PDB file of C-alpha atoms in Angstrom:
ATOM      1  CA  MET A  23       0.000   0.000   0.000  1.00 42.00           C
ATOM      2  CA  SER A  24       1.546   3.290  -1.064  1.00 42.00           C
ATOM      3  CA  LEU A  25       2.557   5.812   1.565  1.00 46.00           C
ATOM      4  CA  GLN A  26       2.963   8.593  -1.019  1.00 52.00           C
ATOM      5  CA  HIS A  27      -0.652   9.750  -0.787  1.00 68.00           C
ATOM      6  CA  ALA A  28      -3.196  10.320   1.967  1.00 84.00           C
ATOM      7  CA  ARG A  29      -4.807   6.970   2.568  1.00 93.00           C
ATOM      8  CA  SER A  30      -8.562   6.697   2.312  1.00 96.00           C
ATOM      9  CA  ALA A  31     -10.931   4.771   4.560  1.00 97.00           C
ATOM     10  CA  LEU A  32     -14.610   3.961   4.792  1.00 97.00           C
ATOM     11  CA  VAL A  33     -15.587   3.737   8.482  1.00 97.00           C
ATOM     12  CA  PHE A  34     -18.711   2.091   9.893  1.00 95.00           C
ATOM     13  CA  GLY A  35     -19.790   2.770  13.469  1.00 92.00           C
ATOM     14  CA  GLY A  36     -17.981   6.103  13.686  1.00 90.00           C
ATOM     15  CA  SER A  37     -20.483   7.508  16.169  1.00 88.00           C
ATOM     16  CA  GLY A  38     -19.855   4.663  18.631  1.00 90.00           C
ATOM     17  CA  PRO A  39     -17.106   4.558  21.277  1.00 91.00           C
ATOM     18  CA  ILE A  40     -14.481   2.639  19.289  1.00 95.00           C
ATOM     19  CA  GLY A  41     -15.376   4.316  16.003  1.00 94.00           C
ATOM     20  CA  ALA A  42     -15.135   7.820  17.450  1.00 92.00           C
ATOM     21  CA  ALA A  43     -11.688   7.102  18.867  1.00 94.00           C
ATOM     22  CA  LEU A  44     -10.583   5.587  15.559  1.00 96.00           C
ATOM     23  CA  LEU A  45     -11.793   8.569  13.506  1.00 95.00           C
ATOM     24  CA  THR A  46      -9.984  10.970  15.821  1.00 93.00           C
ATOM     25  CA  ARG A  47      -6.762   8.985  15.460  1.00 95.00           C
ATOM     26  CA  LEU A  48      -6.994   8.683  11.686  1.00 95.00           C
ATOM     27  CA  MET A  49      -7.727  12.389  11.247  1.00 92.00           C
ATOM     28  CA  VAL A  50      -4.516  13.216  13.096  1.00 91.00           C
ATOM     29  CA  GLN A  51      -2.708  10.845  10.714  1.00 89.00           C
ATOM     30  CA  ASP A  52      -4.150  12.732   7.700  1.00 89.00           C
ATOM     31  CA  TRP A  53      -6.357   9.970   6.373  1.00 95.00           C
ATOM     32  CA  THR A  54      -9.167  10.831   3.962  1.00 95.00           C
ATOM     33  CA  LEU A  55     -12.257   9.567   5.771  1.00 95.00           C
ATOM     34  CA  LEU A  56     -15.827   8.738   4.855  1.00 95.00           C
ATOM     35  CA  ALA A  57     -17.975   7.731   7.837  1.00 94.00           C
ATOM     36  CA  ILE A  58     -21.415   6.135   7.633  1.00 91.00           C
ATOM     37  CA  SER A  59     -23.952   6.588  10.427  1.00 85.00           C
ATOM     38  CA  ARG A  60     -27.715   6.404  10.805  1.00 82.00           C
ATOM     39  CA  ARG A  61     -27.455   9.646  12.795  1.00 77.00           C
ATOM     40  CA  PRO A  62     -24.402  11.618  11.665  1.00 73.00           C
ATOM     41  CA  PRO A  63     -23.176  14.308  14.072  1.00 74.00           C
ATOM     42  CA  ALA A  64     -24.303  17.892  13.494  1.00 65.00           C
ATOM     43  CA  PRO A  65     -22.098  19.722  10.988  1.00 59.00           C
ATOM     44  CA  SER A  66     -19.138  21.471  12.581  1.00 55.00           C
ATOM     45  CA  PRO A  67     -15.853  22.975  11.403  1.00 56.00           C
ATOM     46  CA  GLY A  68     -13.362  20.209  10.781  1.00 57.00           C
ATOM     47  CA  PRO A  69     -10.887  18.690   8.375  1.00 56.00           C
ATOM     48  CA  ALA A  70     -11.968  18.793   4.746  1.00 59.00           C
ATOM     49  CA  ALA A  71     -10.827  15.171   4.435  1.00 77.00           C
ATOM     50  CA  MET A  72     -13.548  13.984   6.849  1.00 87.00           C
ATOM     51  CA  ARG A  73     -17.128  13.456   5.592  1.00 90.00           C
ATOM     52  CA  TRP A  74     -20.200  11.941   7.227  1.00 91.00           C
ATOM     53  CA  LEU A  75     -22.937  10.275   5.209  1.00 89.00           C
ATOM     54  CA  PRO A  76     -26.347   9.244   6.585  1.00 88.00           C
ATOM     55  CA  GLY A  77     -27.070   5.597   5.941  1.00 87.00           C
ATOM     56  CA  GLU A  78     -27.185   2.036   7.197  1.00 87.00           C
ATOM     57  CA  PHE A  79     -26.484  -1.400   5.784  1.00 89.00           C
ATOM     58  CA  ALA A  80     -30.042  -1.813   4.512  1.00 87.00           C
ATOM     59  CA  ALA A  81     -30.048   1.654   2.895  1.00 88.00           C
ATOM     60  CA  MET A  82     -26.496   2.502   1.931  1.00 90.00           C
ATOM     61  CA  PRO A  83     -25.721   5.914   0.391  1.00 90.00           C
ATOM     62  CA  GLU A  84     -23.673   6.178  -2.777  1.00 91.00           C
ATOM     63  CA  LEU A  85     -20.115   5.107  -2.056  1.00 93.00           C
ATOM     64  CA  PRO A  86     -16.841   5.522  -3.930  1.00 94.00           C
ATOM     65  CA  GLU A  87     -15.708   2.661  -6.131  1.00 95.00           C
ATOM     66  CA  GLN A  88     -12.581   2.097  -4.068  1.00 96.00           C
ATOM     67  CA  VAL A  89     -10.916   2.986  -0.759  1.00 97.00           C
ATOM     68  CA  ASP A  90      -7.658   1.840   0.752  1.00 97.00           C
ATOM     69  CA  VAL A  91      -9.218   0.420   3.935  1.00 98.00           C
ATOM     70  CA  ILE A  92     -12.672  -0.423   5.238  1.00 98.00           C
ATOM     71  CA  PHE A  93     -13.023  -0.256   9.026  1.00 98.00           C
ATOM     72  CA  SER A  94     -16.046  -1.631  10.870  1.00 97.00           C
ATOM     73  CA  THR A  95     -16.469  -0.818  14.554  1.00 96.00           C
ATOM     74  CA  GLY A  96     -20.159  -1.729  14.872  1.00 92.00           C
ATOM     75  CA  PRO A  97     -22.055  -5.043  14.900  1.00 94.00           C
ATOM     76  CA  LEU A  98     -19.939  -7.572  13.025  1.00 97.00           C
ATOM     77  CA  ASP A  99     -22.817  -9.707  11.750  1.00 96.00           C
ATOM     78  CA  HIS A 100     -24.490  -6.798   9.953  1.00 96.00           C
ATOM     79  CA  PHE A 101     -21.201  -5.627   8.471  1.00 97.00           C
ATOM     80  CA  ALA A 102     -20.168  -9.091   7.259  1.00 97.00           C
ATOM     81  CA  ARG A 103     -23.466  -9.610   5.446  1.00 97.00           C
ATOM     82  CA  TRP A 104     -23.164  -6.222   3.752  1.00 96.00           C
ATOM     83  CA  TYR A 105     -19.522  -6.731   2.801  1.00 97.00           C
ATOM     84  CA  ALA A 106     -20.209 -10.123   1.249  1.00 96.00           C
ATOM     85  CA  ASN A 107     -22.455  -8.418  -1.313  1.00 94.00           C
ATOM     86  CA  ALA A 108     -20.885  -4.966  -1.581  1.00 94.00           C
ATOM     87  CA  ARG A 109     -19.199  -3.756  -4.754  1.00 92.00           C
ATOM     88  CA  ILE A 110     -16.731  -1.288  -3.253  1.00 95.00           C
ATOM     89  CA  ARG A 111     -13.115  -2.379  -3.665  1.00 96.00           C
ATOM     90  CA  SER A 112     -10.608  -2.294  -0.840  1.00 97.00           C
ATOM     91  CA  ALA A 113      -7.369  -4.165  -0.360  1.00 97.00           C
ATOM     92  CA  ARG A 114      -7.751  -4.085   3.426  1.00 98.00           C
ATOM     93  CA  VAL A 115     -10.629  -4.729   5.821  1.00 98.00           C
ATOM     94  CA  VAL A 116     -10.374  -4.354   9.606  1.00 98.00           C
ATOM     95  CA  ALA A 117     -13.480  -5.256  11.623  1.00 98.00           C
ATOM     96  CA  PHE A 118     -14.195  -5.364  15.328  1.00 98.00           C
ATOM     97  CA  GLY A 119     -15.910  -8.418  16.720  1.00 97.00           C
ATOM     98  CA  SER A 120     -16.071  -9.540  20.331  1.00 97.00           C
ATOM     99  CA  THR A 121     -14.588 -12.067  22.722  1.00 97.00           C
ATOM    100  CA  SER A 122     -18.221 -13.105  23.237  1.00 96.00           C
ATOM    101  CA  VAL A 123     -17.685 -15.422  20.272  1.00 96.00           C
ATOM    102  CA  LEU A 124     -15.664 -17.543  22.710  1.00 94.00           C
ATOM    103  CA  VAL A 125     -17.127 -16.658  26.104  1.00 93.00           C
ATOM    104  CA  LYS A 126     -20.784 -17.182  25.261  1.00 94.00           C
ATOM    105  CA  SER A 127     -20.578 -20.173  22.947  1.00 93.00           C
ATOM    106  CA  THR A 128     -21.354 -22.571  25.822  1.00 91.00           C
ATOM    107  CA  SER A 129     -23.615 -20.257  27.830  1.00 91.00           C
ATOM    108  CA  SER A 130     -26.737 -21.634  29.498  1.00 90.00           C
ATOM    109  CA  ASP A 131     -28.631 -18.693  28.001  1.00 91.00           C
ATOM    110  CA  PRO A 132     -29.880 -19.527  24.463  1.00 93.00           C
ATOM    111  CA  GLU A 133     -29.758 -15.855  23.456  1.00 93.00           C
ATOM    112  CA  GLU A 134     -26.089 -15.686  24.389  1.00 93.00           C
ATOM    113  CA  ARG A 135     -25.327 -18.889  22.492  1.00 95.00           C
ATOM    114  CA  ASP A 136     -27.123 -17.405  19.499  1.00 96.00           C
ATOM    115  CA  LEU A 137     -24.968 -14.269  19.740  1.00 96.00           C
ATOM    116  CA  ALA A 138     -21.785 -16.352  19.823  1.00 96.00           C
ATOM    117  CA  GLN A 139     -22.938 -18.334  16.798  1.00 97.00           C
ATOM    118  CA  ARG A 140     -23.801 -15.163  14.862  1.00 97.00           C
ATOM    119  CA  LEU A 141     -20.360 -13.744  15.624  1.00 97.00           C
ATOM    120  CA  HIS A 142     -18.692 -16.975  14.505  1.00 97.00           C
ATOM    121  CA  VAL A 143     -20.641 -17.052  11.244  1.00 98.00           C
ATOM    122  CA  ALA A 144     -19.896 -13.347  10.691  1.00 98.00           C
ATOM    123  CA  GLU A 145     -16.157 -13.879  11.084  1.00 98.00           C
ATOM    124  CA  GLN A 146     -16.162 -16.784   8.637  1.00 98.00           C
ATOM    125  CA  THR A 147     -18.343 -14.868   6.164  1.00 98.00           C
ATOM    126  CA  LEU A 148     -15.986 -11.893   6.279  1.00 98.00           C
ATOM    127  CA  PHE A 149     -12.834 -13.955   5.816  1.00 98.00           C
ATOM    128  CA  GLU A 150     -14.336 -15.938   2.950  1.00 98.00           C
ATOM    129  CA  ALA A 151     -15.622 -12.838   1.134  1.00 97.00           C
ATOM    130  CA  ALA A 152     -12.255 -11.130   1.523  1.00 97.00           C
ATOM    131  CA  ARG A 153     -10.386 -14.139   0.130  1.00 97.00           C
ATOM    132  CA  GLU A 154     -12.690 -14.264  -2.883  1.00 96.00           C
ATOM    133  CA  ARG A 155     -11.886 -10.603  -3.612  1.00 95.00           C
ATOM    134  CA  GLY A 156      -8.170 -10.885  -2.988  1.00 96.00           C
ATOM    135  CA  ALA A 157      -8.479  -8.607   0.054  1.00 97.00           C
ATOM    136  CA  ALA A 158      -6.884  -9.001   3.469  1.00 98.00           C
ATOM    137  CA  ALA A 159      -9.355  -9.077   6.372  1.00 98.00           C
ATOM    138  CA  THR A 160      -8.604  -8.984  10.098  1.00 98.00           C
ATOM    139  CA  VAL A 161     -10.999  -9.289  13.041  1.00 98.00           C
ATOM    140  CA  LEU A 162     -10.211  -7.638  16.370  1.00 98.00           C
ATOM    141  CA  ARG A 163     -11.918  -8.986  19.492  1.00 98.00           C
ATOM    142  CA  PRO A 164     -11.801  -6.499  22.391  1.00 98.00           C
ATOM    143  CA  THR A 165     -12.617  -7.438  25.953  1.00 96.00           C
ATOM    144  CA  LEU A 166     -14.385  -5.028  28.352  1.00 95.00           C
ATOM    145  CA  VAL A 167     -14.277  -1.639  26.569  1.00 95.00           C
ATOM    146  CA  TYR A 168     -14.144   1.699  28.396  1.00 93.00           C
ATOM    147  CA  GLY A 169     -12.998   5.266  27.911  1.00 91.00           C
ATOM    148  CA  THR A 170     -15.844   7.320  26.408  1.00 85.00           C
ATOM    149  CA  GLY A 171     -18.866   7.026  28.695  1.00 79.00           C
ATOM    150  CA  GLN A 172     -20.791   5.155  26.003  1.00 79.00           C
ATOM    151  CA  ASP A 173     -20.034   1.645  27.200  1.00 82.00           C
ATOM    152  CA  ARG A 174     -22.650  -0.410  29.021  1.00 81.00           C
ATOM    153  CA  ASN A 175     -20.252  -1.784  31.603  1.00 88.00           C
ATOM    154  CA  LEU A 176     -17.968   0.443  33.660  1.00 91.00           C
ATOM    155  CA  SER A 177     -19.712   3.718  32.797  1.00 90.00           C
ATOM    156  CA  ARG A 178     -23.025   2.180  33.781  1.00 88.00           C
ATOM    157  CA  ILE A 179     -21.571   1.035  37.098  1.00 92.00           C
ATOM    158  CA  ALA A 180     -20.162   4.516  37.720  1.00 92.00           C
ATOM    159  CA  ALA A 181     -23.497   6.172  36.922  1.00 90.00           C
ATOM    160  CA  MET A 182     -25.437   3.838  39.240  1.00 89.00           C
ATOM    161  CA  ALA A 183     -22.933   4.345  42.057  1.00 93.00           C
ATOM    162  CA  ARG A 184     -23.025   8.120  41.659  1.00 92.00           C
ATOM    163  CA  ARG A 185     -26.816   8.195  41.963  1.00 91.00           C
ATOM    164  CA  SER A 186     -26.995   5.985  45.049  1.00 92.00           C
ATOM    165  CA  GLY A 187     -23.666   6.687  46.744  1.00 95.00           C
ATOM    166  CA  PHE A 188     -22.868   2.974  46.866  1.00 95.00           C
ATOM    167  CA  PHE A 189     -22.610  -0.120  44.685  1.00 95.00           C
ATOM    168  CA  LEU A 190     -23.558  -3.667  45.599  1.00 95.00           C
ATOM    169  CA  LEU A 191     -21.609  -6.760  44.584  1.00 96.00           C
ATOM    170  CA  PRO A 192     -21.815 -10.396  45.642  1.00 96.00           C
ATOM    171  CA  SER A 193     -18.815 -11.484  47.684  1.00 96.00           C
ATOM    172  CA  ASP A 194     -17.893 -14.086  45.067  1.00 96.00           C
ATOM    173  CA  ALA A 195     -17.597 -11.576  42.182  1.00 96.00           C
ATOM    174  CA  GLN A 196     -13.935 -12.403  41.713  1.00 97.00           C
ATOM    175  CA  GLY A 197     -13.689 -13.500  38.085  1.00 97.00           C
ATOM    176  CA  LEU A 198     -10.782 -12.003  36.167  1.00 98.00           C
ATOM    177  CA  ARG A 199     -11.312  -9.059  33.808  1.00 98.00           C
ATOM    178  CA  GLN A 200      -9.091  -7.065  31.419  1.00 98.00           C
ATOM    179  CA  PRO A 201     -10.702  -3.670  30.732  1.00 97.00           C
ATOM    180  CA  VAL A 202      -9.368  -2.146  27.507  1.00 97.00           C
ATOM    181  CA  HIS A 203      -9.306   1.556  26.611  1.00 96.00           C
ATOM    182  CA  VAL A 204     -10.882   2.687  23.327  1.00 96.00           C
ATOM    183  CA  GLN A 205      -7.743   4.602  22.358  1.00 96.00           C
ATOM    184  CA  ASP A 206      -5.688   1.403  22.544  1.00 97.00           C
ATOM    185  CA  LEU A 207      -8.244  -0.292  20.304  1.00 98.00           C
ATOM    186  CA  ALA A 208      -8.073   2.585  17.805  1.00 97.00           C
ATOM    187  CA  GLN A 209      -4.291   2.341  17.761  1.00 97.00           C
ATOM    188  CA  ALA A 210      -4.490  -1.415  17.163  1.00 98.00           C
ATOM    189  CA  ALA A 211      -6.939  -0.969  14.278  1.00 98.00           C
ATOM    190  CA  GLU A 212      -4.598   1.452  12.528  1.00 97.00           C
ATOM    191  CA  ALA A 213      -1.468  -0.580  13.293  1.00 97.00           C
ATOM    192  CA  VAL A 214      -2.841  -3.830  11.904  1.00 97.00           C
ATOM    193  CA  VAL A 215      -3.519  -2.282   8.477  1.00 97.00           C
ATOM    194  CA  ASP A 216       0.105  -2.607   7.377  1.00 96.00           C
ATOM    195  CA  VAL A 217       0.739  -6.052   8.878  1.00 97.00           C
ATOM    196  CA  ALA A 218       0.492  -8.675   6.147  1.00 95.00           C
ATOM    197  CA  ALA A 219       0.704 -11.486   8.715  1.00 96.00           C
ATOM    198  CA  SER A 220      -2.659 -10.444  10.168  1.00 97.00           C
ATOM    199  CA  ALA A 221      -4.656 -11.339   7.038  1.00 96.00           C
ATOM    200  CA  GLY A 222      -7.331 -13.915   7.775  1.00 97.00           C
ATOM    201  CA  LYS A 223      -6.734 -13.805  11.526  1.00 98.00           C
ATOM    202  CA  ALA A 224      -8.794 -12.866  14.585  1.00 98.00           C
ATOM    203  CA  TYR A 225      -6.995 -11.332  17.575  1.00 98.00           C
ATOM    204  CA  ALA A 226      -8.040 -11.008  21.200  1.00 98.00           C
ATOM    205  CA  LEU A 227      -7.434  -7.441  22.406  1.00 98.00           C
ATOM    206  CA  PRO A 228      -7.500  -7.397  26.210  1.00 98.00           C
ATOM    207  CA  GLY A 229      -6.402  -4.452  28.316  1.00 98.00           C
ATOM    208  CA  GLY A 230      -2.936  -4.248  29.793  1.00 97.00           C
ATOM    209  CA  GLU A 231      -3.926  -5.333  33.292  1.00 97.00           C
ATOM    210  CA  THR A 232      -5.786  -8.345  34.659  1.00 98.00           C
ATOM    211  CA  LEU A 233      -7.968  -7.666  37.702  1.00 97.00           C
ATOM    212  CA  ARG A 234     -10.570  -9.455  39.756  1.00 98.00           C
ATOM    213  CA  TYR A 235     -14.037  -8.090  39.016  1.00 97.00           C
ATOM    214  CA  ASP A 236     -14.492  -6.717  42.551  1.00 97.00           C
ATOM    215  CA  GLU A 237     -11.019  -5.122  42.481  1.00 97.00           C
ATOM    216  CA  MET A 238     -11.826  -3.460  39.164  1.00 97.00           C
ATOM    217  CA  VAL A 239     -15.052  -1.989  40.551  1.00 96.00           C
ATOM    218  CA  GLN A 240     -13.354  -0.893  43.768  1.00 96.00           C
ATOM    219  CA  ARG A 241     -10.676   1.007  41.845  1.00 95.00           C
ATOM    220  CA  LEU A 242     -13.330   2.627  39.687  1.00 95.00           C
ATOM    221  CA  LEU A 243     -15.289   3.841  42.722  1.00 95.00           C
ATOM    222  CA  ARG A 244     -12.170   5.155  44.454  1.00 93.00           C
ATOM    223  CA  ALA A 245     -11.384   7.280  41.385  1.00 91.00           C
ATOM    224  CA  MET A 246     -14.749   9.040  41.655  1.00 92.00           C
ATOM    225  CA  GLN A 247     -15.312  12.197  43.704  1.00 90.00           C
ATOM    226  CA  PRO A 248     -16.984  11.771  46.084  1.00 92.00           C
ATOM    227  CA  SER A 249     -16.110   8.104  46.218  1.00 94.00           C
ATOM    228  CA  PRO A 250     -19.152   5.786  46.450  1.00 96.00           C
ATOM    229  CA  ARG A 251     -18.932   2.864  48.828  1.00 96.00           C
ATOM    230  CA  LEU A 252     -18.553  -0.697  47.582  1.00 97.00           C
ATOM    231  CA  ILE A 253     -20.777  -3.035  49.588  1.00 96.00           C
ATOM    232  CA  ARG A 254     -20.070  -6.748  49.297  1.00 97.00           C
ATOM    233  CA  LEU A 255     -22.978  -9.014  50.184  1.00 96.00           C
ATOM    234  CA  PRO A 256     -22.987 -12.781  50.702  1.00 96.00           C
ATOM    235  CA  ALA A 257     -23.948 -14.323  47.377  1.00 93.00           C
ATOM    236  CA  PRO A 258     -27.352 -15.720  48.535  1.00 93.00           C
ATOM    237  CA  LEU A 259     -28.319 -12.344  50.022  1.00 95.00           C
ATOM    238  CA  PHE A 260     -27.236 -10.528  46.853  1.00 92.00           C
ATOM    239  CA  ARG A 261     -29.352 -12.843  44.710  1.00 90.00           C
ATOM    240  CA  GLY A 262     -32.305 -12.114  46.983  1.00 91.00           C
ATOM    241  CA  VAL A 263     -31.811  -8.365  46.598  1.00 89.00           C
ATOM    242  CA  VAL A 264     -31.617  -8.755  42.814  1.00 88.00           C
ATOM    243  CA  SER A 265     -34.782 -10.862  42.790  1.00 86.00           C
ATOM    244  CA  VAL A 266     -36.702  -8.159  44.661  1.00 87.00           C
ATOM    245  CA  ALA A 267     -35.303  -5.436  42.383  1.00 81.00           C
ATOM    246  CA  ARG A 268     -36.410  -7.398  39.320  1.00 80.00           C
ATOM    247  CA  ARG A 269     -39.962  -7.729  40.626  1.00 82.00           C
ATOM    248  CA  LEU A 270     -40.049  -3.997  41.307  1.00 78.00           C
ATOM    249  CA  ARG A 271     -38.574  -3.371  37.838  1.00 74.00           C
ATOM    250  CA  LYS A 272     -35.688  -1.428  39.326  1.00 70.00           C
ATOM    251  CA  ILE A 273     -33.059  -3.215  37.233  1.00 73.00           C
ATOM    252  CA  ASP A 274     -32.824  -4.933  33.866  1.00 70.00           C
ATOM    253  CA  GLY A 275     -30.165  -6.902  32.015  1.00 66.00           C
ATOM    254  CA  LEU A 276     -28.981  -8.675  35.183  1.00 74.00           C
ATOM    255  CA  SER A 277     -29.881 -12.259  34.392  1.00 81.00           C
ATOM    256  CA  ASP A 278     -28.786 -15.301  36.380  1.00 84.00           C
ATOM    257  CA  THR A 279     -26.300 -16.032  33.595  1.00 87.00           C
ATOM    258  CA  VAL A 280     -24.778 -12.558  33.929  1.00 87.00           C
ATOM    259  CA  LEU A 281     -24.534 -12.958  37.712  1.00 89.00           C
ATOM    260  CA  ALA A 282     -22.826 -16.334  37.359  1.00 90.00           C
ATOM    261  CA  ARG A 283     -20.302 -14.802  34.971  1.00 93.00           C
ATOM    262  CA  LEU A 284     -19.080 -12.466  37.727  1.00 95.00           C
ATOM    263  CA  ARG A 285     -17.354 -15.543  39.153  1.00 95.00           C
ATOM    264  CA  GLU A 286     -15.818 -16.623  35.851  1.00 95.00           C
ATOM    265  CA  ASP A 287     -12.369 -15.686  34.553  1.00 96.00           C
ATOM    266  CA  LEU A 288     -12.694 -13.801  31.262  1.00 96.00           C
ATOM    267  CA  ALA A 289      -9.010 -13.307  30.556  1.00 96.00           C
ATOM    268  CA  PHE A 290      -7.405 -13.569  27.124  1.00 97.00           C
ATOM    269  CA  ASP A 291      -3.908 -13.942  25.730  1.00 97.00           C
ATOM    270  CA  ALA A 292      -2.640 -10.909  23.795  1.00 97.00           C
ATOM    271  CA  SER A 293       0.648 -12.508  22.717  1.00 97.00           C
ATOM    272  CA  ALA A 294      -0.390 -12.888  19.068  1.00 98.00           C
ATOM    273  CA  ALA A 295      -1.317  -9.199  18.838  1.00 98.00           C
ATOM    274  CA  ARG A 296       1.899  -8.191  20.593  1.00 98.00           C
ATOM    275  CA  GLU A 297       3.986 -10.281  18.214  1.00 98.00           C
ATOM    276  CA  ASP A 298       2.246  -9.281  14.978  1.00 97.00           C
ATOM    277  CA  PHE A 299       1.591  -5.556  15.476  1.00 97.00           C
ATOM    278  CA  ALA A 300       3.249  -4.551  18.763  1.00 97.00           C
ATOM    279  CA  TYR A 301      -0.016  -4.304  20.692  1.00 98.00           C
ATOM    280  CA  ALA A 302       0.772  -2.663  24.041  1.00 97.00           C
ATOM    281  CA  PRO A 303      -2.403  -1.584  25.874  1.00 98.00           C
ATOM    282  CA  ARG A 304      -2.314   0.547  29.001  1.00 96.00           C
ATOM    283  CA  ALA A 305      -3.095  -0.681  32.496  1.00 96.00           C
ATOM    284  CA  PHE A 306      -6.593   0.022  33.781  1.00 95.00           C
ATOM    285  CA  THR A 307      -7.014   3.782  34.263  1.00 90.00           C
ATOM    286  CA  PRO A 308     -10.323   4.246  36.150  1.00 88.00           C
ATOM    287  CA  GLY A 309     -10.066   8.027  35.890  1.00 81.00           C
ATOM    288  CA  ASP A 310     -10.797   7.569  32.171  1.00 73.00           C
ATOM    289  CA  VAL A 311     -14.309   6.244  32.816  1.00 73.00           C
ATOM    290  CA  PRO A 312     -16.584   9.224  32.070  1.00 69.00           C
ATOM    291  CA  LEU A 313     -20.130   9.161  33.351  1.00 59.00           C
ATOM    292  CA  PRO A 314     -22.875   8.932  30.713  1.00 55.00           C
TER     293      PRO A 314
END
């Protein structure tokens, strides 16, 4: 790929947390960017080489015939189906998936197993379509993403703790986690573009530090001002509190499967990413968890 001209990219999911960080990074590197979003940001002064187009996979706007790279930072299954039938040419495709393809494949929850299967099929569809076109495709699988206030994990915990002044956890919430910052993911997406060895591969992208779930939450709360209190409850008592909160419709998304996962180690090996494109994520920085 020539370095004598400003490289061009088509970016999906640019209004999301990873996509926004990626666009910011690529603009600094003088890429020519075309971003697709169902709800593009309001017009504002900015680089002439950055354009937003309203659209979605089912109703795509007119696109150029060719770009240097296609980046996808949104749902992988939707992107893979679109790419398999798209006419735009690109020698390089970099798409974000999820470690859920591994974590949830044996879940007791049928919806989670379905998600894992859809991610698996999407990865295979993308790789096959890229091979047929002579393109190089890479899938990046981040772990627990944070850094913009748009995530549904740490930012949600911070918001709940701020409102109540405390946060409840079961005493056995000690499964390992590796929170990863969006800026490290954006750097990885750009770095992998020029690595020929990454073609046809999927990489786990964990953060640079492995923590127990309760330790991660404790550090997050201590970084807040004022600092909410972390209250650890015996697991049976915590389940009882959750059951009451469900009946009162005070919480959602906290299924028994999700609760059980708090005890599970969700830690991944980043050695392949380190070896192939010098992936070096930062340690967990809880001060970088903005409130939504």
